Short mmCIF file of C-alpha atoms in Angstrom, two decimals:
data_model
loop_
_atom_site.label_atom_id
_atom_site.label_comp_id
_atom_site.label_asym_id
_atom_site.label_seq_id
_atom_site.Cartn_x
_atom_site.Cartn_y
_atom_site.Cartn_z
CA MET A 13 -20.34 38.45 -35.66
CA ARG A 14 -18.90 38.36 -32.17
CA VAL A 15 -18.49 34.87 -30.70
CA PRO A 16 -20.05 34.52 -27.21
CA PRO A 17 -17.31 34.34 -24.53
CA LEU A 18 -18.58 30.96 -23.37
CA LEU A 19 -18.01 29.47 -26.83
CA SER A 20 -14.55 30.99 -27.22
CA SER A 21 -13.43 29.47 -23.90
CA PRO A 22 -12.22 25.86 -23.36
CA PHE A 23 -15.90 24.97 -23.10
CA GLY A 24 -16.14 25.62 -26.85
CA ALA A 25 -13.56 22.88 -27.44
CA LEU A 26 -15.68 20.51 -25.34
CA LEU A 27 -18.74 21.36 -27.45
CA LEU A 28 -16.88 20.66 -30.69
CA SER A 29 -15.42 17.43 -29.35
CA ASP A 30 -18.84 16.28 -28.06
CA SER A 31 -20.60 17.15 -31.31
CA LEU A 32 -18.01 15.44 -33.52
CA MET A 33 -17.92 12.38 -31.27
CA LEU A 34 -21.72 11.98 -31.42
CA LEU A 35 -21.68 12.63 -35.16
CA ALA A 36 -19.16 9.79 -35.50
CA VAL A 37 -21.07 7.51 -33.12
CA MET A 38 -24.30 8.01 -35.09
CA VAL A 39 -22.49 7.26 -38.37
CA GLY A 40 -21.25 4.06 -36.70
CA HIS A 41 -24.74 3.25 -35.40
CA VAL A 42 -26.03 3.33 -38.98
CA THR A 43 -23.08 1.58 -40.64
CA ILE A 44 -22.25 -1.28 -38.26
CA PRO A 45 -25.83 -2.62 -37.90
CA TRP A 46 -26.23 -2.32 -41.69
CA PHE A 47 -23.09 -4.39 -42.20
CA ILE A 48 -24.31 -7.02 -39.71
CA ALA A 49 -27.83 -7.10 -41.18
CA GLN A 50 -26.43 -7.66 -44.68
CA ASN A 51 -24.14 -10.49 -43.62
CA GLY A 52 -25.66 -12.08 -40.51
CA GLY A 53 -29.31 -11.05 -40.53
CA GLY A 54 -31.66 -10.46 -37.63
CA PRO A 55 -30.25 -13.06 -35.19
CA ASP A 56 -26.73 -11.63 -35.41
CA LEU A 57 -28.09 -8.10 -35.09
CA ALA A 58 -29.98 -9.04 -31.91
CA ARG A 59 -26.88 -10.76 -30.48
CA TYR A 60 -24.74 -7.72 -31.27
CA GLY A 61 -27.16 -5.33 -29.54
CA ALA A 62 -27.56 -7.48 -26.43
CA THR A 63 -23.82 -8.09 -26.08
CA ALA A 64 -22.98 -4.39 -26.49
CA ALA A 65 -25.53 -3.48 -23.80
CA LEU A 66 -24.12 -6.06 -21.38
CA MET A 67 -20.56 -4.82 -21.99
CA ALA A 68 -21.67 -1.26 -21.25
CA ILE A 69 -23.34 -2.33 -17.99
CA VAL A 70 -20.05 -3.86 -16.82
CA ALA A 71 -17.77 -1.12 -18.17
CA MET A 72 -19.59 1.88 -16.71
CA PRO A 73 -18.97 1.23 -12.99
CA LEU A 74 -15.48 -0.18 -13.62
CA MET A 75 -14.32 2.92 -15.51
CA SER A 76 -16.13 5.51 -13.39
CA PRO A 77 -13.44 6.06 -10.68
CA LEU A 78 -11.04 7.33 -13.32
CA GLY A 79 -13.01 10.54 -13.82
CA ASP A 80 -12.69 11.49 -10.16
CA ARG A 81 -8.99 10.63 -9.87
CA HIS A 82 -7.18 11.68 -13.04
CA SER A 83 -6.87 14.59 -15.46
CA LYS A 84 -10.18 14.84 -17.29
CA ARG A 85 -8.51 16.20 -20.42
CA TRP A 86 -6.20 13.20 -20.73
CA LEU A 87 -8.96 10.76 -19.82
CA ILE A 88 -11.26 12.07 -22.56
CA THR A 89 -8.42 12.40 -25.07
CA GLY A 90 -7.03 8.94 -24.29
CA ALA A 91 -10.44 7.30 -24.47
CA LEU A 92 -11.25 8.96 -27.80
CA ALA A 93 -7.83 8.02 -29.17
CA ALA A 94 -8.43 4.38 -28.24
CA PHE A 95 -11.92 4.62 -29.78
CA THR A 96 -10.36 5.99 -32.99
CA ALA A 97 -7.78 3.19 -33.14
CA SER A 98 -10.51 0.59 -32.65
CA ALA A 99 -12.59 2.17 -35.42
CA ALA A 100 -9.55 2.06 -37.74
CA ILE A 101 -9.04 -1.64 -36.98
CA LEU A 102 -12.73 -2.24 -37.74
CA ALA A 103 -12.54 -0.38 -41.07
CA TRP A 104 -9.40 -2.33 -42.05
CA TRP A 105 -10.91 -5.66 -40.98
CA VAL A 106 -14.17 -5.10 -42.90
CA GLY A 107 -12.17 -4.32 -46.05
CA SER A 108 -9.79 -7.28 -45.85
CA HIS A 109 -11.55 -10.14 -43.99
CA SER A 110 -14.69 -12.21 -44.27
CA TYR A 111 -17.61 -11.51 -41.94
CA GLN A 112 -17.23 -12.86 -38.38
CA LEU A 113 -19.54 -11.62 -35.64
CA ASN A 114 -17.25 -12.69 -32.79
CA ALA A 115 -14.36 -10.65 -34.22
CA LEU A 116 -16.65 -7.65 -34.56
CA LEU A 117 -17.80 -7.99 -30.94
CA ALA A 118 -14.18 -8.24 -29.76
CA ILE A 119 -13.32 -5.00 -31.58
CA GLN A 120 -16.34 -3.26 -30.02
CA VAL A 121 -15.04 -3.79 -26.47
CA VAL A 122 -12.78 -0.73 -26.79
CA PRO A 123 -15.50 1.72 -27.92
CA VAL A 124 -17.77 0.56 -25.10
CA MET A 125 -15.03 1.15 -22.53
CA ALA A 126 -14.15 4.50 -24.11
CA MET A 127 -17.74 5.74 -23.89
CA ALA A 128 -17.92 4.52 -20.27
CA ILE A 129 -15.06 6.95 -19.56
CA VAL A 130 -16.07 9.88 -21.76
CA GLN A 131 -19.77 10.20 -20.84
CA PRO A 132 -19.51 10.70 -17.04
CA THR A 133 -16.20 12.56 -17.27
CA SER A 134 -17.53 15.04 -19.83
CA THR A 135 -20.68 15.64 -17.76
CA SER A 136 -18.70 16.45 -14.61
CA LEU A 137 -16.13 18.57 -16.49
CA VAL A 138 -18.79 21.06 -17.60
CA THR A 139 -19.51 22.02 -13.99
CA GLU A 140 -15.80 22.59 -13.34
CA ILE A 141 -14.89 24.79 -16.33
CA VAL A 142 -18.05 26.93 -16.51
CA PRO A 143 -19.04 29.53 -13.86
CA THR A 144 -22.16 28.55 -11.93
CA SER A 145 -24.00 31.63 -13.23
CA GLU A 146 -23.46 30.42 -16.82
CA LEU A 147 -24.13 26.73 -16.21
CA MET A 148 -27.69 26.54 -17.52
CA ARG A 149 -26.64 28.36 -20.68
CA ALA A 150 -23.66 26.00 -21.00
CA VAL A 151 -25.80 22.86 -20.64
CA SER A 152 -28.18 24.30 -23.23
CA TRP A 153 -25.28 24.84 -25.66
CA GLN A 154 -24.05 21.33 -24.94
CA GLN A 155 -27.49 19.92 -25.74
CA THR A 156 -27.48 21.93 -28.96
CA ALA A 157 -24.09 20.54 -30.01
CA GLN A 158 -25.13 16.99 -29.14
CA SER A 159 -28.46 17.37 -30.97
CA LEU A 160 -26.65 18.58 -34.09
CA GLY A 161 -24.42 15.50 -33.95
CA ARG A 162 -27.38 13.17 -33.47
CA LEU A 163 -29.31 14.93 -36.24
CA ALA A 164 -26.58 14.94 -38.89
CA GLY A 165 -25.03 11.54 -38.07
CA PRO A 166 -27.73 9.19 -39.42
CA ALA A 167 -28.14 11.28 -42.59
CA LEU A 168 -24.39 11.46 -43.19
CA GLY A 169 -23.97 7.74 -42.57
CA GLY A 170 -26.88 6.82 -44.84
CA ILE A 171 -25.67 9.02 -47.70
CA ALA A 172 -22.09 7.74 -47.39
CA LEU A 173 -23.29 4.13 -47.35
CA ALA A 174 -25.41 4.66 -50.45
CA ILE A 175 -22.63 6.38 -52.41
CA THR A 176 -19.40 4.75 -51.21
CA GLY A 177 -20.27 1.52 -49.40
CA THR A 178 -19.50 0.16 -45.95
CA GLU A 179 -15.69 0.29 -45.92
CA VAL A 180 -15.35 3.94 -46.97
CA THR A 181 -18.11 4.97 -44.56
CA LEU A 182 -16.21 3.31 -41.73
CA TRP A 183 -13.10 5.34 -42.65
CA LEU A 184 -15.32 8.47 -42.43
CA TYR A 185 -16.24 7.22 -38.94
CA VAL A 186 -12.51 7.09 -38.13
CA ALA A 187 -11.89 10.61 -39.46
CA LEU A 188 -14.68 12.14 -37.37
CA LEU A 189 -13.38 10.44 -34.22
CA LEU A 190 -9.89 11.73 -35.00
CA LEU A 191 -11.23 15.31 -35.17
CA ALA A 192 -13.10 14.83 -31.88
CA THR A 193 -9.84 13.66 -30.28
CA ALA A 194 -7.96 16.69 -31.62
CA PHE A 195 -10.45 19.11 -30.01
CA ALA A 196 -10.40 17.12 -26.76
CA MET A 197 -6.66 17.84 -26.50
CA ARG A 198 -7.55 21.53 -26.00
CA LEU A 199 -9.60 20.85 -22.86
CA PRO A 200 -8.45 21.94 -19.39
CA ASN A 201 -7.67 19.38 -16.72
CA GLY A 202 -10.56 20.30 -14.41
CA VAL A 203 -10.32 20.79 -10.65
CA PRO A 204 -7.18 19.86 -8.66
CA LEU A 205 -7.05 16.11 -8.34
CA PRO A 206 -6.77 13.90 -5.28
CA LYS A 207 -4.07 11.27 -5.19
CA PRO A 208 -4.74 8.65 -7.91
CA ALA A 209 -6.22 5.44 -6.58
CA THR A 210 -4.15 2.29 -6.17
CA ALA A 211 -5.44 -1.09 -7.38
CA THR A 212 -6.97 -1.63 -3.95
CA GLY A 213 -8.34 1.88 -3.89
CA TRP A 214 -9.96 1.38 -7.29
CA TRP A 215 -12.47 -1.08 -5.87
CA ALA A 216 -12.95 1.16 -2.85
CA ASP A 217 -13.78 4.06 -5.20
CA ILE A 218 -16.31 1.93 -7.11
CA ARG A 219 -17.98 0.87 -3.88
CA ALA A 220 -17.96 4.45 -2.58
CA GLY A 221 -19.68 5.72 -5.73
CA LEU A 222 -22.37 3.03 -5.67
CA ARG A 223 -22.82 3.55 -1.92
CA ALA A 224 -23.33 7.29 -2.44
CA ASN A 225 -25.93 6.62 -5.15
CA TRP A 226 -27.81 4.39 -2.72
CA LEU A 227 -27.55 6.47 0.47
CA VAL A 228 -28.54 9.77 -1.15
CA ARG A 229 -32.28 9.24 -1.07
CA ILE A 230 -32.99 11.60 -3.97
CA GLU A 231 -30.47 9.80 -6.18
CA ARG A 232 -31.90 6.41 -5.23
CA GLY A 233 -35.42 7.53 -6.10
CA TRP A 234 -34.27 9.31 -9.25
CA MET A 235 -32.50 6.19 -10.52
CA ALA A 236 -35.56 4.05 -9.74
CA SER A 237 -37.80 6.47 -11.66
CA ASN A 238 -35.41 6.51 -14.63
CA PHE A 239 -35.14 2.72 -14.59
CA LEU A 240 -38.91 2.23 -14.66
CA SER A 241 -39.50 4.83 -17.35
CA TRP A 242 -36.61 3.68 -19.55
CA LEU A 243 -38.00 0.12 -19.62
CA PHE A 244 -40.75 1.53 -21.85
CA LEU A 245 -39.20 4.68 -23.31
CA PHE A 246 -36.06 3.05 -24.72
CA PRO A 247 -38.00 0.65 -27.00
CA ALA A 248 -40.30 3.54 -27.95
CA PHE A 249 -37.29 5.58 -29.07
CA THR A 250 -35.52 2.70 -30.84
CA MET A 251 -36.82 -0.71 -31.97
CA LEU A 252 -40.52 0.20 -32.16
CA VAL A 253 -39.94 3.15 -34.52
CA PRO A 254 -39.01 1.17 -37.68
CA LEU A 255 -41.77 -1.34 -36.92
CA LYS A 256 -44.28 1.51 -36.72
CA VAL A 257 -43.03 2.96 -40.01
CA LEU A 258 -43.29 -0.44 -41.70
CA SER A 259 -46.81 -0.96 -40.32
CA LEU A 260 -47.88 2.17 -42.22
CA HIS A 261 -46.26 0.78 -45.42
CA LEU A 262 -43.85 3.72 -45.56
CA SER A 263 -40.33 3.79 -46.97
CA ALA A 264 -37.09 4.12 -45.04
CA LEU A 265 -37.21 7.86 -45.81
CA TRP A 266 -39.96 8.25 -43.22
CA LEU A 267 -37.83 6.47 -40.64
CA GLY A 268 -35.12 9.05 -41.29
CA LEU A 269 -37.67 11.86 -41.03
CA CYS A 270 -38.85 10.56 -37.63
CA GLU A 271 -35.29 10.47 -36.32
CA ALA A 272 -34.57 13.93 -37.72
CA ALA A 273 -37.76 15.33 -36.19
CA LEU A 274 -36.79 13.96 -32.78
CA ALA A 275 -33.36 15.58 -33.02
CA LEU A 276 -34.85 18.87 -34.28
CA GLY A 277 -37.25 18.91 -31.34
CA MET A 278 -34.35 18.44 -28.94
CA LEU A 279 -32.47 21.19 -30.76
CA ALA A 280 -35.44 23.56 -30.42
CA GLY A 281 -35.60 22.79 -26.71
CA ALA A 282 -31.89 23.44 -26.27
CA LEU A 283 -32.03 26.72 -28.22
CA GLY A 284 -34.65 28.35 -26.03
CA VAL A 285 -37.92 26.47 -25.55
CA SER A 286 -36.63 24.66 -22.45
CA ARG A 287 -35.44 27.88 -20.82
CA TRP A 288 -38.80 29.50 -21.60
CA TRP A 289 -40.64 26.63 -19.92
CA ILE A 290 -38.39 26.84 -16.85
CA GLY A 291 -38.84 30.62 -16.62
CA ARG A 292 -42.62 30.34 -16.92
CA TYR A 293 -43.39 27.21 -14.90
CA GLY A 294 -40.34 26.65 -12.66
CA ARG A 295 -37.93 23.73 -12.58
CA PHE A 296 -40.14 21.21 -10.77
CA ASN A 297 -43.21 21.83 -12.92
CA THR A 298 -41.12 21.79 -16.12
CA ARG A 299 -39.68 18.38 -15.18
CA VAL A 300 -43.14 16.96 -14.49
CA LEU A 301 -44.73 18.63 -17.52
CA GLY A 302 -41.95 17.38 -19.78
CA ALA A 303 -42.45 13.79 -18.56
CA ALA A 304 -46.20 13.95 -19.18
CA LEU A 305 -45.91 15.52 -22.63
CA GLN A 306 -43.22 13.05 -23.67
CA GLY A 307 -45.53 10.14 -22.85
CA VAL A 308 -48.49 11.74 -24.66
CA GLY A 309 -46.35 12.41 -27.74
CA LEU A 310 -45.16 8.82 -27.94
CA ALA A 311 -48.71 7.53 -27.46
CA VAL A 312 -49.86 9.71 -30.37
CA ALA A 313 -47.01 8.30 -32.48
CA GLY A 314 -48.27 4.81 -31.64
CA MET A 315 -51.92 5.53 -32.45
CA THR A 316 -51.65 7.63 -35.60
CA THR A 317 -52.03 6.32 -39.14
CA THR A 318 -50.98 9.64 -40.72
CA PRO A 319 -47.29 10.00 -41.64
CA LEU A 320 -47.14 13.77 -41.02
CA VAL A 321 -48.71 13.35 -37.58
CA LEU A 322 -46.12 10.66 -36.81
CA VAL A 323 -43.22 12.99 -37.69
CA THR A 324 -44.78 15.91 -35.79
CA ALA A 325 -45.24 13.73 -32.72
CA PHE A 326 -41.53 12.91 -32.68
CA ALA A 327 -40.62 16.61 -32.91
CA PHE A 328 -42.95 17.26 -29.96
CA VAL A 329 -41.36 14.41 -27.98
CA GLY A 330 -37.88 15.76 -28.68
CA THR A 331 -38.76 19.18 -27.27
CA ALA A 332 -40.29 17.67 -24.12
CA SER A 333 -37.26 15.42 -23.63
CA SER A 334 -34.90 18.37 -24.00
CA ALA A 335 -36.72 20.30 -21.26
CA MET A 336 -36.51 17.30 -18.91
CA ILE A 337 -32.78 16.88 -19.50
CA LEU A 338 -31.95 20.57 -19.07
CA VAL A 339 -33.83 21.02 -15.82
CA GLY A 340 -32.67 17.75 -14.29
CA GLN A 341 -29.08 17.28 -15.44
CA THR A 342 -27.78 20.68 -14.33
CA HIS A 343 -29.11 20.54 -10.76
CA ARG A 344 -28.33 16.86 -10.32
CA THR A 345 -24.70 17.23 -11.40
CA LEU A 346 -24.13 20.34 -9.28
CA ALA A 347 -25.65 18.73 -6.17
CA ARG A 348 -23.07 15.93 -6.25
CA PRO A 349 -19.73 16.62 -4.52
CA ILE A 350 -17.00 17.30 -7.11
CA ALA A 351 -14.97 14.26 -6.03
CA PHE A 352 -17.98 11.96 -6.71
CA ARG A 353 -19.51 13.44 -9.85
CA ALA A 354 -18.07 11.03 -12.42
CA ARG A 355 -18.78 7.94 -10.29
CA MET A 356 -22.34 8.95 -9.40
CA SER A 357 -23.07 9.89 -13.00
CA ALA A 358 -21.76 6.48 -14.10
CA GLY A 359 -24.06 4.72 -11.62
CA SER A 360 -27.04 6.56 -13.01
CA ILE A 361 -26.09 5.79 -16.61
CA MET A 362 -25.53 2.14 -15.74
CA THR A 363 -29.04 1.87 -14.25
CA SER A 364 -30.56 3.26 -17.44
CA GLN A 365 -28.48 0.85 -19.54
CA ILE A 366 -29.80 -2.12 -17.58
CA ALA A 367 -33.32 -0.92 -18.34
CA ALA A 368 -32.31 -0.42 -21.98
CA SER A 369 -31.26 -4.07 -22.19
CA LEU A 370 -34.49 -5.33 -20.58
CA GLY A 371 -36.94 -3.01 -22.36
CA PRO A 372 -36.57 -4.52 -25.85
CA MET A 373 -37.18 -8.01 -24.44
CA ILE A 374 -40.43 -6.82 -22.84
CA ALA A 375 -41.43 -5.12 -26.09
CA GLY A 376 -40.59 -8.24 -28.09
CA ALA A 377 -42.76 -10.39 -25.84
CA ALA A 378 -45.62 -7.90 -26.13
CA LEU A 379 -45.37 -7.86 -29.93
CA LEU A 380 -45.91 -11.64 -30.00
CA ARG A 381 -49.43 -11.07 -28.69
CA TRP A 382 -50.49 -7.56 -29.75
CA PRO A 383 -50.10 -5.37 -32.86
CA ILE A 384 -47.47 -2.64 -33.03
CA GLU A 385 -50.05 0.16 -32.72
CA GLY A 386 -51.26 -1.05 -29.33
CA VAL A 387 -47.82 -1.93 -28.00
CA TYR A 388 -46.36 1.43 -29.03
CA THR A 389 -49.27 3.39 -27.54
CA VAL A 390 -49.15 1.51 -24.23
CA PHE A 391 -45.35 1.78 -24.00
CA GLY A 392 -45.57 5.55 -24.56
CA LEU A 393 -48.20 6.00 -21.87
CA LEU A 394 -46.45 3.71 -19.37
CA GLY A 395 -43.12 5.45 -20.03
CA GLY A 396 -44.70 8.83 -19.37
CA LEU A 397 -46.44 7.63 -16.20
CA ALA A 398 -43.23 6.05 -14.91
CA ALA A 399 -41.30 9.27 -15.60
CA LEU A 400 -43.89 11.18 -13.57
CA SER A 401 -42.89 9.13 -10.52
CA ILE A 402 -39.94 11.52 -10.10
CA ALA A 403 -42.43 13.94 -8.52
CA LEU A 404 -42.94 11.46 -5.65
CA VAL A 405 -39.24 11.18 -4.75
CA PRO A 406 -38.70 12.68 -1.26
CA GLY A 407 -36.67 15.89 -1.46
CA PHE A 408 -36.92 16.27 -5.24
CA ARG A 409 -39.18 19.33 -5.13
CA ALA A 410 -36.90 20.99 -2.56
CA LEU A 411 -33.85 20.29 -4.73
CA MET A 412 -35.51 21.81 -7.80
CA ALA A 413 -36.39 24.94 -5.79
CA LEU A 414 -32.71 25.73 -5.10
CA ASP A 415 -30.77 28.23 -7.22
CA HIS A 416 -27.56 27.13 -8.91
CA HIS A 417 -25.32 28.73 -6.29
CA GLU A 418 -27.33 27.03 -3.53
CA VAL A 419 -27.42 23.54 -5.04
CA GLU A 420 -23.66 23.08 -5.58
CA GLY A 421 -22.46 20.24 -3.34
CA TRP A 422 -25.88 20.10 -1.65
CA TYR A 423 -25.87 16.30 -1.38
CA ALA A 424 -22.85 16.44 0.94
CA THR A 425 -24.73 18.80 3.26
CA ALA A 426 -28.07 16.95 3.16
CA TYR A 427 -26.60 13.40 3.25
CA PRO A 428 -23.14 13.67 4.88
CA LYS A 429 -23.00 9.95 5.78
CA ALA A 430 -23.14 9.02 2.09
CA PHE A 431 -19.67 10.47 1.43
CA ARG A 432 -17.67 9.30 4.43
#
């Protein structure tokens, strides 16, 4: 079977690196919390999650200028190599030392910083190595690769934990990161680079990126919409899921099925459903429809008492989420000037991470007064309604109406003062 040209190009190496990295990350997300829960219990697990979120909020803007100033291949490769080394130290430490949460948190600083480099840099690199005419197809393939990593990771981690234990599973985590690093070494450098920033220029670059996010009115409104929606959606995708499964007196198998259904829904969206929606309803309507359906799906997951309906709802939510990402991410990334793409992407991710750190606290407070069914249903509906606010952002409809060749660098034309 003939391999599509897009997959045989350097973009194929990016797909493999992305997929293996997310596969490794999901194995780590299963293994590390399991290790903490066994040794430190709920309080240590909560402290670990909150501390990791706070580190990410700090690391994202600090690392973001690198992606606009240096070779993207060496940035991604170097960050993944550091991530791999940190994972190896963690695996060695777990096998030869007694449990200490503070030591674990210290080791996790490197992975957080690595992801703060890789995420925005990888997003901007796609637009530089893929022709504009192929960009939507490329983003769809990237979603597919990432969905496969997210789908297989929890299952692989759970099976490895059950058969081999924590230490060996952590060495599997290391091996997957090592493979991701090897494929990252095959990436191109990206567009010609400006002169690397000095120490003084570093802070100027950070300020310039945050200033651009604020002065571009569409970006400002988009980040506000994402922040509001993620306050409710993040708990609905994470901490409320196992509580819902437990409330139905189901085993951990059903938790795995819910996570797999979500990933399968995203995979279905990436493989064609999202493009069909866009072709039939247009970009703007697909973005709005996806937000509404995502909220409805999560509300159904909250209300149902039937396990099969619960799993089906998550598959439905995954497909709606995939459509939202495909129609928004491509246009948003292209509209940013090339020299600002990594920094502006980092600002957007940072905003969502702040919401992700606040959302669980709101959910926890709600659960003290109301049952999980009501909290989950309300969080799903509020998340969907908040996501719909993107339709009210001035200029958003006009941006979605542009073709790919028209939208490239559009922010610099529409908001020239933001990039001076």
